[in-house]
PDB file of C-alpha atoms in Angstrom:
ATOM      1  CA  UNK A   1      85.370 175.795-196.432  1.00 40.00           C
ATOM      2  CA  UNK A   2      87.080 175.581-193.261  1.00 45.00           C
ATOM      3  CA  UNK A   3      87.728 177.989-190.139  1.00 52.00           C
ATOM      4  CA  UNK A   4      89.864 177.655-187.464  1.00 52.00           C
ATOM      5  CA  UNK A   5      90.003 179.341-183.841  1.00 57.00           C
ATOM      6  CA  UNK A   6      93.050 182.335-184.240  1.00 74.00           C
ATOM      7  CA  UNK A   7      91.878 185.590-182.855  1.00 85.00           C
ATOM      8  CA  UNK A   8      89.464 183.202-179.693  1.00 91.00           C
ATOM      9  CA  UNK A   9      92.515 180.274-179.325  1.00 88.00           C
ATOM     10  CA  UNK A  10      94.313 183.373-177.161  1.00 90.00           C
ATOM     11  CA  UNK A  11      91.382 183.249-174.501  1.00 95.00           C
ATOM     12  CA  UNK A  12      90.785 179.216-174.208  1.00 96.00           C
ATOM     13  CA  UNK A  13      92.429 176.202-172.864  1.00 94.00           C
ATOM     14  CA  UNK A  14      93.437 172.846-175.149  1.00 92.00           C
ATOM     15  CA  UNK A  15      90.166 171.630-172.523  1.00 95.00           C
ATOM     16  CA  UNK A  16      87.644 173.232-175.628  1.00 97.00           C
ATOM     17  CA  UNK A  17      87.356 172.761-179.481  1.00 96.00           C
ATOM     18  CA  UNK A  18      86.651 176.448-181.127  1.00 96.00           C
ATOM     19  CA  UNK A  19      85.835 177.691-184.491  1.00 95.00           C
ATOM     20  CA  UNK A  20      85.239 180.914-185.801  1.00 96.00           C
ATOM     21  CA  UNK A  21      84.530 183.254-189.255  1.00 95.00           C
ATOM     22  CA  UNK A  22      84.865 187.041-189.296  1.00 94.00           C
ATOM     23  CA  UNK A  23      82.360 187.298-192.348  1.00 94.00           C
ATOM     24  CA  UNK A  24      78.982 185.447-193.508  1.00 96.00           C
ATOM     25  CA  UNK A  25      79.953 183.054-197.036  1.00 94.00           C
ATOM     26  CA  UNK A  26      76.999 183.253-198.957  1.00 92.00           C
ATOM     27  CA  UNK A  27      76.153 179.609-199.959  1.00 93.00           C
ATOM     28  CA  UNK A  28      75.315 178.696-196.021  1.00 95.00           C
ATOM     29  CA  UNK A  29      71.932 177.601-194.913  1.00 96.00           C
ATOM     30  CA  UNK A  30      70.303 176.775-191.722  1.00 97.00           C
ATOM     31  CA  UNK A  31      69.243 172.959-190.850  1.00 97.00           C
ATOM     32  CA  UNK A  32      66.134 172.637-191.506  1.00 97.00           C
ATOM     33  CA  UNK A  33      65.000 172.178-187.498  1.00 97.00           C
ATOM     34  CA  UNK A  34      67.231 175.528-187.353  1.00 97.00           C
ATOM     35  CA  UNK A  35      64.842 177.682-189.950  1.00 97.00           C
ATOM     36  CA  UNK A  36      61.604 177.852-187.823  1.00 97.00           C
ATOM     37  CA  UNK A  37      63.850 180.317-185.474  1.00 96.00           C
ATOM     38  CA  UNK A  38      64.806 182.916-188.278  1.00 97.00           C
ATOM     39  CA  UNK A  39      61.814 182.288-190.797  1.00 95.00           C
ATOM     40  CA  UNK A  40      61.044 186.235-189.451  1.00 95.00           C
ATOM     41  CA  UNK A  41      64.395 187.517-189.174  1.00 96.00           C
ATOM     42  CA  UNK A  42      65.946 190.169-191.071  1.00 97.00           C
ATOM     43  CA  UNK A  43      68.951 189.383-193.031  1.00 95.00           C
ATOM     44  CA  UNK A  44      71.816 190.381-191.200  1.00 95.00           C
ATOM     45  CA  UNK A  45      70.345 188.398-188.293  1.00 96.00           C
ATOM     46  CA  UNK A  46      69.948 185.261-190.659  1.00 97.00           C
ATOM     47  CA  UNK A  47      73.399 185.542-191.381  1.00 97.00           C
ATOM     48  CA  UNK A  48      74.765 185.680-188.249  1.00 97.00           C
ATOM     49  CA  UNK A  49      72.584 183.116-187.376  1.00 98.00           C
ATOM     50  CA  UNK A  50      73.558 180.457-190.083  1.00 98.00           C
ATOM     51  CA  UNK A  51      77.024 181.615-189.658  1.00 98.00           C
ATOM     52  CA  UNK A  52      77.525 180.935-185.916  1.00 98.00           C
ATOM     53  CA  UNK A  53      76.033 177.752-186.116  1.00 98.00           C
ATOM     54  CA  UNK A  54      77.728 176.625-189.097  1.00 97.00           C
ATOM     55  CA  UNK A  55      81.383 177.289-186.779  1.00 97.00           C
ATOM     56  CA  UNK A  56      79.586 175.607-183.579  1.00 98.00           C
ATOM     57  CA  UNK A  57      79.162 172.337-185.966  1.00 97.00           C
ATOM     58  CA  UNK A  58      83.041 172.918-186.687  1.00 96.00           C
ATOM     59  CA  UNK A  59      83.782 172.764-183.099  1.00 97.00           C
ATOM     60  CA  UNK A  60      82.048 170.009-182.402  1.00 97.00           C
ATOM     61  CA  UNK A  61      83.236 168.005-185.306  1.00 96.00           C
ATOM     62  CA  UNK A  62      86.599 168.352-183.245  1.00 95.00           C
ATOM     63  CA  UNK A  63      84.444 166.480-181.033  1.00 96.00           C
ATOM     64  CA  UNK A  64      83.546 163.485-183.601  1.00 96.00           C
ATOM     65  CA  UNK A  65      80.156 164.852-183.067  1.00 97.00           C
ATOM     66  CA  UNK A  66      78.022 164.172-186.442  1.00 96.00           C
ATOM     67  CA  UNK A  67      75.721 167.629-187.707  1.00 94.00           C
ATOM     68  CA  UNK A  68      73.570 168.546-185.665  1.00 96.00           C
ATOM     69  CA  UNK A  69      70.935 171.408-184.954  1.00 97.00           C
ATOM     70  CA  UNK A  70      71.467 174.057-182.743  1.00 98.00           C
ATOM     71  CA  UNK A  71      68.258 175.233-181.116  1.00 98.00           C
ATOM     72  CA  UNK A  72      67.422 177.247-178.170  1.00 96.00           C
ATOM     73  CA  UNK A  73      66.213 176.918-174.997  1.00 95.00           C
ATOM     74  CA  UNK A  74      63.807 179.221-172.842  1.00 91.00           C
ATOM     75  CA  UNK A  75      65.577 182.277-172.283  1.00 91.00           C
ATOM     76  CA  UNK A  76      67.326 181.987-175.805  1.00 92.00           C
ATOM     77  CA  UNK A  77      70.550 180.234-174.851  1.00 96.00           C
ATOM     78  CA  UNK A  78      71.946 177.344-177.202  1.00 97.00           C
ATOM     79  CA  UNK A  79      70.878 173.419-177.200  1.00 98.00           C
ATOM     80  CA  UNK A  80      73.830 171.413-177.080  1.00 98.00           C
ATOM     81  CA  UNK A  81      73.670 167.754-178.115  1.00 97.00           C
ATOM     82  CA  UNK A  82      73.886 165.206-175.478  1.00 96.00           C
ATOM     83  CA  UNK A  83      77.549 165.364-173.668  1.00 97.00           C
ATOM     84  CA  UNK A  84      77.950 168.880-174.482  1.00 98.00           C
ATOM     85  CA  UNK A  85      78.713 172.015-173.634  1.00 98.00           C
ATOM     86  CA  UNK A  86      79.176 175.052-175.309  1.00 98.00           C
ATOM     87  CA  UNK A  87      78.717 178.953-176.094  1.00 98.00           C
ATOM     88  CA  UNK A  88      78.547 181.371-179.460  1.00 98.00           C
ATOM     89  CA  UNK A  89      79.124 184.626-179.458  1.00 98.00           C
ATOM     90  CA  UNK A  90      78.872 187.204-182.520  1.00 97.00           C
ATOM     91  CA  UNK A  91      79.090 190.659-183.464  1.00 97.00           C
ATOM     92  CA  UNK A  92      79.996 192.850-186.371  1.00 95.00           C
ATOM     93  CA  UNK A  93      82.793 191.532-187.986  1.00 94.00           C
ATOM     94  CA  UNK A  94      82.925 188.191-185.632  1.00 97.00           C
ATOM     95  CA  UNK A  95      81.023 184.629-185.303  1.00 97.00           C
ATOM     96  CA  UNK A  96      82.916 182.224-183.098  1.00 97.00           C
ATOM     97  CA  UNK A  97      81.847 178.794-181.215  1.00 97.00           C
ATOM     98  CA  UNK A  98      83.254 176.806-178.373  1.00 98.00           C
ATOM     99  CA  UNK A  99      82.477 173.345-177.466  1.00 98.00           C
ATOM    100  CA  UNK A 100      83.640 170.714-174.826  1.00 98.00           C
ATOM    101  CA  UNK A 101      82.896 167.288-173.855  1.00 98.00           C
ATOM    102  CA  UNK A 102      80.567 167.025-170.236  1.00 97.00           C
ATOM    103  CA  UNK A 103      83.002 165.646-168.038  1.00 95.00           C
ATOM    104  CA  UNK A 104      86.483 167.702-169.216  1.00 97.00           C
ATOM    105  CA  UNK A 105      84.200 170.906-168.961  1.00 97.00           C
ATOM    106  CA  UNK A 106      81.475 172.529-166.874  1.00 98.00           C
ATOM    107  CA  UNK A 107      80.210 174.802-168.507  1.00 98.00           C
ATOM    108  CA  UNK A 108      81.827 177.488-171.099  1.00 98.00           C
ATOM    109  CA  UNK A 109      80.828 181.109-171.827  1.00 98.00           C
ATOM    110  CA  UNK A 110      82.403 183.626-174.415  1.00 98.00           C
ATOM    111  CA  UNK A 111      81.555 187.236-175.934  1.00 98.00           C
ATOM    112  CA  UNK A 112      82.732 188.624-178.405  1.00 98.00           C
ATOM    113  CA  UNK A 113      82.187 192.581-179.224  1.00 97.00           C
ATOM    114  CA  UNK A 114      84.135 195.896-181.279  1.00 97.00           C
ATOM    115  CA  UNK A 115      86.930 197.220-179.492  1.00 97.00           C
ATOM    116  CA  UNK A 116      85.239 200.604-179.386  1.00 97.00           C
ATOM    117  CA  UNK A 117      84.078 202.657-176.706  1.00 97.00           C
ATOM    118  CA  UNK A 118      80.222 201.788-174.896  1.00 97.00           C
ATOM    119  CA  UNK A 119      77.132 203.908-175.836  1.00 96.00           C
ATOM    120  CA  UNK A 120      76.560 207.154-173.564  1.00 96.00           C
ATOM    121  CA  UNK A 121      75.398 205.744-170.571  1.00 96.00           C
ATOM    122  CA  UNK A 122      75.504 201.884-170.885  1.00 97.00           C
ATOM    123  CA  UNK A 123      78.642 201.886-168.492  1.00 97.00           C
ATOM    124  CA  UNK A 124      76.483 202.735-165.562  1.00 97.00           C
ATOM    125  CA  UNK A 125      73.957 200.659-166.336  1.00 97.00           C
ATOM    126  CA  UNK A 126      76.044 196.916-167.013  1.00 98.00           C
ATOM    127  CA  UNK A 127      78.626 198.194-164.128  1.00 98.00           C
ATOM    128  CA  UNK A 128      79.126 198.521-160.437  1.00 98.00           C
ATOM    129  CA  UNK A 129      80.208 201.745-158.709  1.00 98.00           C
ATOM    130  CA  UNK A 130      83.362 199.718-157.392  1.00 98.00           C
ATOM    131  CA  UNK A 131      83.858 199.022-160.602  1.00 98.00           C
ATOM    132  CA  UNK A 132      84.292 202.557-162.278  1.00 97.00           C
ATOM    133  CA  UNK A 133      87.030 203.958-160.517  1.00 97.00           C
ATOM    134  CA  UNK A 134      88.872 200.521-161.130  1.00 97.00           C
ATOM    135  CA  UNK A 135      88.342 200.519-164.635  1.00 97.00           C
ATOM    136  CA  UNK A 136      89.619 204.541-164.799  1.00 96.00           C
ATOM    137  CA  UNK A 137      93.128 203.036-163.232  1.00 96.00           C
ATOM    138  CA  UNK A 138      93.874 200.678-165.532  1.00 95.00           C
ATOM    139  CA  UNK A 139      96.606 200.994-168.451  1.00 88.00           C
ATOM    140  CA  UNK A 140      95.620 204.017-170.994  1.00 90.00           C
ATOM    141  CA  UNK A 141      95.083 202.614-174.311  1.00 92.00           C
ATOM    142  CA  UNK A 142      91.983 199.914-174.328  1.00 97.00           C
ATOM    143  CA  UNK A 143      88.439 200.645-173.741  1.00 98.00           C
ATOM    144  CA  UNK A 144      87.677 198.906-170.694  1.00 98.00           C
ATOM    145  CA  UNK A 145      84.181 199.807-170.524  1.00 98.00           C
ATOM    146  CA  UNK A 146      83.524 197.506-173.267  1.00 98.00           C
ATOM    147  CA  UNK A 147      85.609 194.882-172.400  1.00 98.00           C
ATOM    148  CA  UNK A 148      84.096 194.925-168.759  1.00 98.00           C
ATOM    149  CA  UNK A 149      80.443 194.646-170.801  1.00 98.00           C
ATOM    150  CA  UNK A 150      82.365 191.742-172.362  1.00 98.00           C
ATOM    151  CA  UNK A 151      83.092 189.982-169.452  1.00 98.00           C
ATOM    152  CA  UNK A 152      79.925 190.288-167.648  1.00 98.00           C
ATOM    153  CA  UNK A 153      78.092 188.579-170.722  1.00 98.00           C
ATOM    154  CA  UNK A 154      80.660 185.646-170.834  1.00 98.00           C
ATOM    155  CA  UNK A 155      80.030 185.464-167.011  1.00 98.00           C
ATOM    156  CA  UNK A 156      76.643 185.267-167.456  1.00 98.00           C
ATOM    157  CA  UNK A 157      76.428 182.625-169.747  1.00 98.00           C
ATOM    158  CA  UNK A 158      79.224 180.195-167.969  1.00 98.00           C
ATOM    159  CA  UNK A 159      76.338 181.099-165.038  1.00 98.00           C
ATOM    160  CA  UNK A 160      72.740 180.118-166.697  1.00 98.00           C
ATOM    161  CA  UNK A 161      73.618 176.538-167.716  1.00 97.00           C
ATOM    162  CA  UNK A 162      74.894 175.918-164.495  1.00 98.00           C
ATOM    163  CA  UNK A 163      71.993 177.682-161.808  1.00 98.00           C
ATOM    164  CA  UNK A 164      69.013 178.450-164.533  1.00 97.00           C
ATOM    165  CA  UNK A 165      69.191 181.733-162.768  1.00 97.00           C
ATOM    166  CA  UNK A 166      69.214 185.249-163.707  1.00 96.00           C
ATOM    167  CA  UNK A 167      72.595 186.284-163.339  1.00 98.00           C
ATOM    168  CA  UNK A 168      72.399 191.035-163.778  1.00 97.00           C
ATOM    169  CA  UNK A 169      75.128 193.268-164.224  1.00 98.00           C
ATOM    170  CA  UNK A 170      74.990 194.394-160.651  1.00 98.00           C
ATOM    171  CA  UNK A 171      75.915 190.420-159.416  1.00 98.00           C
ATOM    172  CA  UNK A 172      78.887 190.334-160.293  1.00 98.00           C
ATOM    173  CA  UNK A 173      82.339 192.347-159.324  1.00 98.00           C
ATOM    174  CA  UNK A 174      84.995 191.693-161.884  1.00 98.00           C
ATOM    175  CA  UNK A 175      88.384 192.373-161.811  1.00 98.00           C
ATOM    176  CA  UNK A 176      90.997 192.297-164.557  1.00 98.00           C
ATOM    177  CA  UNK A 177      94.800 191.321-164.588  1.00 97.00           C
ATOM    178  CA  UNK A 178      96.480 192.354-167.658  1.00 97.00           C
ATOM    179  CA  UNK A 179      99.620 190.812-169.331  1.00 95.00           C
ATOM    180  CA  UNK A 180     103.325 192.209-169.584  1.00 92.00           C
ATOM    181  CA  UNK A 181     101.871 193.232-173.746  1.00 90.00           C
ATOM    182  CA  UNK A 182      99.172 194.710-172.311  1.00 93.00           C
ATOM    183  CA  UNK A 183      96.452 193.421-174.592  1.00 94.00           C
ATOM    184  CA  UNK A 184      95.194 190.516-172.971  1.00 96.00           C
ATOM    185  CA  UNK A 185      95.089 188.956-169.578  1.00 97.00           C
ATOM    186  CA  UNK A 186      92.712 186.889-167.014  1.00 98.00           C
ATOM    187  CA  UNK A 187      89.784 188.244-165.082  1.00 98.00           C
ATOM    188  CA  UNK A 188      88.115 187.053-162.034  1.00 98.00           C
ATOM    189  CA  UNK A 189      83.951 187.792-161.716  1.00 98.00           C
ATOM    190  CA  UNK A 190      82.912 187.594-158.391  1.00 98.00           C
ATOM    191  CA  UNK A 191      79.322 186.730-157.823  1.00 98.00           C
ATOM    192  CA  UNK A 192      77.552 188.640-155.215  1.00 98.00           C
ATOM    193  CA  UNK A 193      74.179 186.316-155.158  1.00 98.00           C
ATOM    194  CA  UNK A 194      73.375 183.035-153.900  1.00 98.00           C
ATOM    195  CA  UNK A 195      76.295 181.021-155.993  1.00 98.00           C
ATOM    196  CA  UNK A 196      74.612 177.665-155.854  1.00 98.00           C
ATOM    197  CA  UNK A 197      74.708 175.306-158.830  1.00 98.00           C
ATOM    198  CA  UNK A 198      72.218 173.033-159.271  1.00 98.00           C
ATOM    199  CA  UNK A 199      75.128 170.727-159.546  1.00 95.00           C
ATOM    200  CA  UNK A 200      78.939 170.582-158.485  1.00 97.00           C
ATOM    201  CA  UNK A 201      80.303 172.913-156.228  1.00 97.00           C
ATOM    202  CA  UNK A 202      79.320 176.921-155.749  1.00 98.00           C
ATOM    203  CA  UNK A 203      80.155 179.526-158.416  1.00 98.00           C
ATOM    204  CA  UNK A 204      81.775 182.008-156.275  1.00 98.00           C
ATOM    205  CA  UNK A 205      83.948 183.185-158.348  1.00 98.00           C
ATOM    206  CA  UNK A 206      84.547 182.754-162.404  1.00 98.00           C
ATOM    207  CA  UNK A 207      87.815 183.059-163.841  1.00 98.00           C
ATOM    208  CA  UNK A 208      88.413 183.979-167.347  1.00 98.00           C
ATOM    209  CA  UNK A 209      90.265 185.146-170.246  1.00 98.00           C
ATOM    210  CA  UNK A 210      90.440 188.347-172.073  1.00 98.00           C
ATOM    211  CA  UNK A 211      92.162 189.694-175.334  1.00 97.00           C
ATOM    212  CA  UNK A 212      92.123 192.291-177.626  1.00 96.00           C
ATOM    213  CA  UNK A 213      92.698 191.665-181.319  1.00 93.00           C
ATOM    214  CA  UNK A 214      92.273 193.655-184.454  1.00 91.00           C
ATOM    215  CA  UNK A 215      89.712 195.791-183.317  1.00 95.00           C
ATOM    216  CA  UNK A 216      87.800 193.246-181.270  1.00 96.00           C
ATOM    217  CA  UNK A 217      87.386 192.058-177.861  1.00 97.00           C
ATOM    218  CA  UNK A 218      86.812 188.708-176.716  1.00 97.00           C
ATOM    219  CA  UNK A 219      86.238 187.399-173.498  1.00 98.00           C
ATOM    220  CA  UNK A 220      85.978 183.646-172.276  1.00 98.00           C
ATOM    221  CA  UNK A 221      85.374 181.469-169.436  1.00 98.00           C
ATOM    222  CA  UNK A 222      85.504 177.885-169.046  1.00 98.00           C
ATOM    223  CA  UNK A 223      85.074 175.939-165.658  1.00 98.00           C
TER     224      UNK A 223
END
């Protein structure tokens, strides 16, 4: 079996190798380093565990990197191997993977979730009062609420590997630009905390990509 980036090519440069599945084949399995994380888990988490992982070793294969586990680190984020970076994403309907080589890229984040309207309520939690009336005069058509959610969680995790720092809704200010077909476009978070990286200059501001395909969204960013 083979997969190969479509529906997350639209957000990423040629910088990144990407793979990605929209359903869980039955005859994966985890690496065996890889099991001790879902030996609890129910199984549609095992699934889109296996799944994800199985497109991240895809990716890097573009790479010429060999099989390898993909563990986690402290506050659940992925292990890359040695000269990479990376970031998986999955929802319903979704598993995708992005890798690139330390040196041609900083750091990558991308989220992936259903093109459907946000839970009552979880708008004014994950957004900014600035942010509301922003969203309200943008094109009619897409549901921005959940593709701001989107782009706060790929901020977030082009953020962590970068600071090791908490990174909240609330930090960030993001702004969208949308394309002449209206379903895609860049995005610019702006980080309203300390932007220091432990290495490499400030992350002031994050620039990304946004689309929205056949009933998804995905957003990425890669510095």
């Amino acid at each position: 079996m083979t997969a190969v980036a479509t529906l997350i090519s639209t957000v990423l440069p040629d910088t990144v190798a990407a793979a990605e599945l929209y359903s869980d084949p039955p005859d994966l399995a985890p690496l065996p380093e890889e099991e001790p994380l879902i030996a609890r888990s129910v199984a549609k988490r095992r699934k889109e565990f296996i799944t994800v992982r199985y497109c991240a070793r895809l990716a890097l294969q573009e790479l010429g990197v060999p099989p390898t586990p993909i563990l986690k680190g402290d506050k659940g984020e992925p292990c890359w191997p040695d000269g990479v970076v990376g970031s998986l994403t999955h929802c319903d309907g979704y598993r995708g993977a992005v890798v690139g080589r330390v040196g041609e890229v900083r750091s990558v984040g991308i989220d992936a979730e259903p093109h459907d309207v946000l839970p009552h309520g979880v708008l004014e939690a994950v957004s900014l009062p600035v942010e509301r009336p922003e969203l309200a005069a943008m094109r009619d058509g897409l549901h921005w609420d959940r593709i701001l959610f989107c782009a706060k969680e790929a901020t977030y995790k082009a953020w962590y590997p970068l600071t090791h720092r908490w990174l909240g809704f609330e930090d960030a200010h993001i702004v969208f630009d949308v394309n002449a077909d209206g379903t895609a476009g860049e995005f610019v978070s702006e980080i309203l905390i300390d932007p220091t990286a432990e290495t490499g200059p400030p992350l002031s501001a994050l620039r990304g990509q946004w689309s929205v395909r056949n009933d998804l969204v995905l957003t990425a960013i890669v510095l």
